Amino acid sequence: VQLQASGGGLVQAGGSLRLSCAASGSFFEVKVMGWYRQAPGKQRELVAEISSGGSINYADSVKGRFTISRDNAKNTVYLQMNSLEPEDTSVYYCNADIKYSRWSLITNHWGRGTQVTVSS
């Protein structure tokens, strides 16, 4: 399984970016998909996650500014980031819980990070 993320870049404070992450390969089902971020010298933290049924969880720091969504048919998760702040500058990582068969355990996967830089 591969998680291919795209959409990072450089933006001014107050601007917007949209991240996408598609899961590809051979598997039965993608369960929870989410985004994490890690700034230099800091621990990786959850930004937002969404289940296959649509349940959503956001970090308090992004509530009201970021919106996570997914297209189950495309096994793709999106993160719309509005009102970006310099504190949002981080490497953003896609994450997914995947089942390879109906009876298999869930395995967790990480994509390569994509850099988001917000200038003041």
Coordinates of N, CA and C in Angstrom, one line a residue:
V1 N 0.8 -1.2 0.0 CA 0.0 0.0 0.0 C 0.9 1.2 0.0
Q2 N 0.5 2.2 -0.8 CA 1.2 3.5 -0.8 C 0.2 4.6 -0.5
L3 N 0.6 5.6 0.2 CA -0.1 6.8 0.5 C 0.6 7.9 -0.2
Q4 N 0.0 8.5 -1.2 CA 0.6 9.5 -2.0 C 0.0 10.9 -1.6
A5 N 0.8 11.7 -1.0 CA 0.2 13.0 -0.6 C 0.7 14.1 -1.5
S6 N -0.1 15.1 -1.7 CA 0.2 16.3 -2.5 C -0.5 17.5 -2.0
G7 N 0.0 18.7 -2.5 CA -0.7 19.9 -2.1 C 0.0 20.9 -1.2
G8 N 1.2 20.5 -0.7 CA 1.8 21.4 0.2 C 2.5 22.5 -0.5
G9 N 3.0 23.5 0.2 CA 3.7 24.6 -0.5 C 3.9 25.8 0.5
L10 N 4.1 26.9 -0.1 CA 4.4 28.1 0.6 C 3.2 29.1 0.4
V11 N 2.7 29.6 1.5 CA 1.6 30.5 1.5 C 1.7 31.6 2.5
Q12 N 1.2 32.7 2.3 CA 1.2 33.8 3.3 C 0.1 33.6 4.4
A13 N 0.4 34.1 5.5 CA -0.6 34.0 6.6 C -1.9 34.5 6.2
G14 N -3.0 33.8 6.5 CA -4.3 34.1 6.1 C -4.7 33.4 4.8
G15 N -3.8 32.8 4.2 CA -4.1 32.1 2.9 C -4.6 30.7 3.2
S16 N -4.7 29.9 2.0 CA -5.3 28.6 2.1 C -4.5 27.6 1.3
L17 N -4.5 26.4 1.7 CA -3.9 25.3 0.9 C -4.9 24.1 1.0
R18 N -4.8 23.2 0.1 CA -5.5 21.9 0.1 C -4.6 20.8 -0.1
L19 N -4.6 19.9 0.9 CA -3.8 18.7 0.8 C -4.6 17.5 0.4
S20 N -4.0 16.6 -0.4 CA -4.7 15.4 -0.8 C -3.8 14.2 -0.5
C21 N -4.4 13.1 -0.3 CA -3.7 11.8 -0.1 C -4.5 10.7 -0.6
A22 N -3.9 9.9 -1.5 CA -4.6 8.8 -2.1 C -3.9 7.5 -1.7
A23 N -4.7 6.5 -1.3 CA -4.2 5.2 -1.0 C -4.3 4.3 -2.2
S24 N -3.2 3.7 -2.5 CA -3.2 2.8 -3.7 C -2.6 1.5 -3.4
G25 N -2.9 0.5 -4.1 CA -2.4 -0.9 -3.9 C -3.5 -1.9 -3.8
S26 N -3.2 -3.0 -3.2 CA -4.2 -4.1 -3.1 C -4.6 -4.2 -1.6
F27 N -5.9 -3.9 -1.4 CA -6.4 -4.0 0.0 C -7.9 -4.1 0.0
F28 N -8.4 -4.5 1.1 CA -9.9 -4.7 1.2 C -10.6 -3.4 1.6
E29 N -10.1 -2.7 2.5 CA -10.8 -1.5 3.0 C -9.9 -0.5 3.7
V30 N -10.1 0.8 3.5 CA -9.4 1.8 4.2 C -10.3 2.3 5.3
K31 N -9.9 2.2 6.5 CA -10.7 2.5 7.7 C -10.5 4.0 8.0
V32 N -9.8 4.4 9.0 CA -9.6 5.8 9.4 C -8.5 6.3 8.5
M33 N -8.7 7.5 8.0 CA -7.6 8.3 7.3 C -7.5 9.6 8.0
G34 N -6.2 10.1 8.0 CA -6.0 11.3 8.8 C -4.7 12.0 8.4
W35 N -4.6 13.2 9.0 CA -3.4 14.0 8.7 C -2.7 14.3 10.1
Y36 N -1.4 14.2 10.1 CA -0.6 14.5 11.2 C 0.4 15.6 10.8
R37 N 1.0 16.3 11.7 CA 2.1 17.2 11.3 C 3.2 17.2 12.4
Q38 N 4.4 17.5 11.9 CA 5.5 17.6 12.8 C 6.4 18.8 12.4
A39 N 6.5 19.7 13.4 CA 7.4 20.8 13.2 C 8.8 20.5 13.7
P40 N 9.8 21.2 13.3 CA 11.1 20.9 13.8 C 11.2 21.0 15.3
G41 N 11.8 19.9 15.9 CA 12.0 19.9 17.3 C 10.7 19.6 18.1
K42 N 9.7 19.2 17.4 CA 8.4 18.9 18.1 C 7.9 17.5 17.8
Q43 N 7.1 17.0 18.6 CA 6.5 15.7 18.3 C 5.5 15.7 17.2
R44 N 5.3 14.6 16.6 CA 4.2 14.5 15.6 C 2.9 14.6 16.3
E45 N 2.0 15.4 15.7 CA 0.7 15.5 16.4 C -0.5 15.3 15.4
L46 N -1.6 14.9 15.9 CA -2.8 14.7 15.0 C -3.3 16.1 14.7
V47 N -3.7 16.2 13.4 CA -4.3 17.4 12.9 C -5.8 17.1 12.8
A48 N -6.1 16.1 12.0 CA -7.5 15.7 11.8 C -7.6 14.3 11.3
E49 N -8.7 13.6 11.6 CA -8.9 12.3 11.1 C -10.4 12.0 10.8
I50 N -10.6 11.1 9.9 CA -12.0 10.8 9.5 C -12.2 9.3 9.2
S51 N -13.2 8.8 9.8 CA -13.5 7.4 9.6 C -14.2 7.1 8.2
S52 N -14.2 5.8 7.9 CA -14.9 5.5 6.6 C -16.4 5.8 6.7
G53 N -16.9 5.9 7.9 CA -18.3 6.3 8.1 C -18.6 7.8 8.2
G54 N -17.5 8.6 8.2 CA -17.6 10.0 8.3 C -17.4 10.7 9.6
S55 N -17.1 9.9 10.6 CA -16.8 10.5 12.0 C -15.5 11.3 11.9
I56 N -15.5 12.5 12.5 CA -14.4 13.4 12.3 C -13.9 13.8 13.7
N57 N -12.5 14.0 13.7 CA -11.9 14.5 14.9 C -10.8 15.5 14.5
Y58 N -10.9 16.7 15.2 CA -9.9 17.7 14.9 C -9.1 18.1 16.1
A59 N -7.8 18.5 15.9 CA -7.1 19.1 17.0 C -7.7 20.4 17.3
D60 N -7.6 20.8 18.5 CA -8.3 22.1 18.9 C -7.7 23.3 18.2
S61 N -6.4 23.2 17.9 CA -5.7 24.3 17.2 C -6.1 24.6 15.8
V62 N -6.8 23.6 15.2 CA -7.2 23.8 13.8 C -8.8 23.9 13.6
K63 N -9.5 23.7 14.7 CA -11.0 23.7 14.6 C -11.4 25.0 14.1
G64 N -12.3 25.0 13.1 CA -12.9 26.2 12.5 C -12.1 26.7 11.4
R65 N -10.9 26.2 11.2 CA -10.0 26.7 10.1 C -9.7 25.6 9.1
F66 N -9.6 24.3 9.5 CA -9.3 23.2 8.7 C -10.5 22.3 8.5
T67 N -10.7 21.7 7.3 CA -11.8 20.8 7.1 C -11.2 19.5 6.4
I68 N -11.5 18.4 7.1 CA -11.1 17.1 6.5 C -12.3 16.5 5.8
S69 N -12.0 15.8 4.7 CA -13.1 15.1 4.0 C -12.4 13.9 3.3
R70 N -13.3 13.0 2.7 CA -12.7 11.9 2.0 C -13.7 11.4 0.9
D71 N -13.1 10.8 0.0 CA -13.8 10.2 -1.1 C -13.6 8.7 -1.0
N72 N -14.5 7.9 -0.5 CA -14.3 6.5 -0.3 C -14.1 5.8 -1.6
A73 N -14.7 6.2 -2.6 CA -14.6 5.5 -3.9 C -13.2 5.6 -4.4
K74 N -12.5 6.7 -4.1 CA -11.2 7.0 -4.6 C -10.1 6.7 -3.5
N75 N -10.6 6.3 -2.3 CA -9.6 6.1 -1.2 C -8.7 7.3 -1.0
T76 N -9.3 8.4 -1.0 CA -8.6 9.7 -0.9 C -9.1 10.5 0.2
V77 N -8.2 11.1 0.9 CA -8.6 12.1 2.0 C -8.0 13.4 1.6
Y78 N -8.8 14.5 2.0 CA -8.4 15.8 1.7 C -8.4 16.6 3.0
L79 N -7.5 17.7 3.0 CA -7.5 18.6 4.1 C -7.5 20.0 3.6
Q80 N -8.6 20.7 3.7 CA -8.7 22.1 3.3 C -8.3 22.9 4.5
M81 N -7.2 23.7 4.3 CA -6.6 24.5 5.3 C -6.9 26.0 5.0
N82 N -7.7 26.7 5.8 CA -7.9 28.1 5.6 C -7.4 28.9 6.8
S83 N -7.3 30.2 6.6 CA -6.8 31.1 7.6 C -5.5 30.5 8.2
L84 N -4.6 30.2 7.4 CA -3.3 29.6 7.8 C -2.5 30.6 8.6
E85 N -1.8 30.1 9.6 CA -1.0 30.9 10.5 C 0.4 30.3 10.5
P86 N 1.4 31.2 10.8 CA 2.8 30.7 10.8 C 3.0 29.5 11.7
E87 N 2.2 29.4 12.7 CA 2.3 28.2 13.6 C 1.9 26.9 12.9
D88 N 1.2 27.0 11.8 CA 0.8 25.8 11.1 C 2.0 25.2 10.2
T89 N 3.1 26.0 10.1 CA 4.2 25.5 9.4 C 4.7 24.2 9.9
S90 N 4.7 23.2 9.1 CA 5.1 21.8 9.5 C 5.3 20.9 8.3
V91 N 5.8 19.8 8.5 CA 5.6 18.7 7.5 C 4.3 17.9 7.8
Y92 N 3.5 17.8 6.9 CA 2.2 17.1 7.1 C 2.3 15.7 6.5
Y93 N 1.8 14.8 7.3 CA 1.9 13.4 7.0 C 0.5 12.8 6.9
C94 N 0.2 12.0 5.8 CA -1.0 11.3 5.7 C -0.9 10.0 6.4
N95 N -2.0 9.5 7.0 CA -2.0 8.3 7.8 C -3.3 7.5 7.5
A96 N -3.2 6.2 7.4 CA -4.4 5.4 7.1 C -4.3 4.1 7.8
D97 N -5.5 3.6 8.3 CA -5.7 2.3 8.9 C -6.3 1.4 7.8
I98 N -5.6 0.3 7.4 CA -6.0 -0.5 6.3 C -6.2 -1.9 6.6
K99 N -7.3 -2.5 6.1 CA -7.5 -3.9 6.2 C -7.2 -4.6 4.8
Y100 N -6.4 -5.6 4.8 CA -6.1 -6.3 3.6 C -7.1 -7.3 3.2
S101 N -7.9 -7.8 4.1 CA -9.0 -8.7 3.8 C -10.1 -8.5 4.9
R102 N -11.2 -9.1 4.6 CA -12.3 -9.0 5.6 C -11.9 -9.5 7.0
W103 N -11.0 -10.5 7.0 CA -10.7 -11.1 8.3 C -9.3 -10.6 8.9
S104 N -8.6 -9.8 8.2 CA -7.3 -9.4 8.6 C -7.4 -8.3 9.7
L105 N -6.3 -8.2 10.4 CA -6.2 -7.1 11.4 C -6.0 -5.8 10.6
I106 N -6.2 -4.7 11.3 CA -5.9 -3.4 10.8 C -4.4 -3.1 10.9
T107 N -3.9 -2.6 9.8 CA -2.5 -2.2 9.8 C -2.4 -0.7 9.5
N108 N -1.5 0.0 10.2 CA -1.3 1.4 10.0 C -0.2 1.8 9.1
H109 N -0.5 2.8 8.2 CA 0.5 3.2 7.2 C 0.7 4.7 7.2
W110 N 1.9 5.1 6.9 CA 2.2 6.5 6.8 C 2.6 6.8 5.4
G111 N 2.3 8.0 4.9 CA 2.8 8.5 3.7 C 4.0 9.4 3.9
R112 N 4.6 9.7 2.8 CA 5.7 10.7 2.9 C 5.2 12.0 3.2
G113 N 5.9 12.8 3.9 CA 5.4 14.1 4.3 C 5.4 15.1 3.2
T114 N 4.6 16.1 3.4 CA 4.6 17.2 2.4 C 4.7 18.5 3.2
Q115 N 5.6 19.4 2.8 CA 5.9 20.6 3.6 C 4.9 21.7 3.4
V116 N 4.4 22.2 4.5 CA 3.6 23.4 4.4 C 4.3 24.5 5.2
T117 N 4.5 25.6 4.5 CA 5.2 26.8 5.1 C 4.3 28.0 5.0
V118 N 4.0 28.6 6.1 CA 3.2 29.8 6.2 C 4.1 31.0 6.6
S119 N 4.2 31.9 5.8 CA 5.0 33.1 6.1 C 4.1 34.2 6.7
S120 N 4.8 35.0 7.6 CA 4.0 36.0 8.3 C 4.1 37.3 7.5

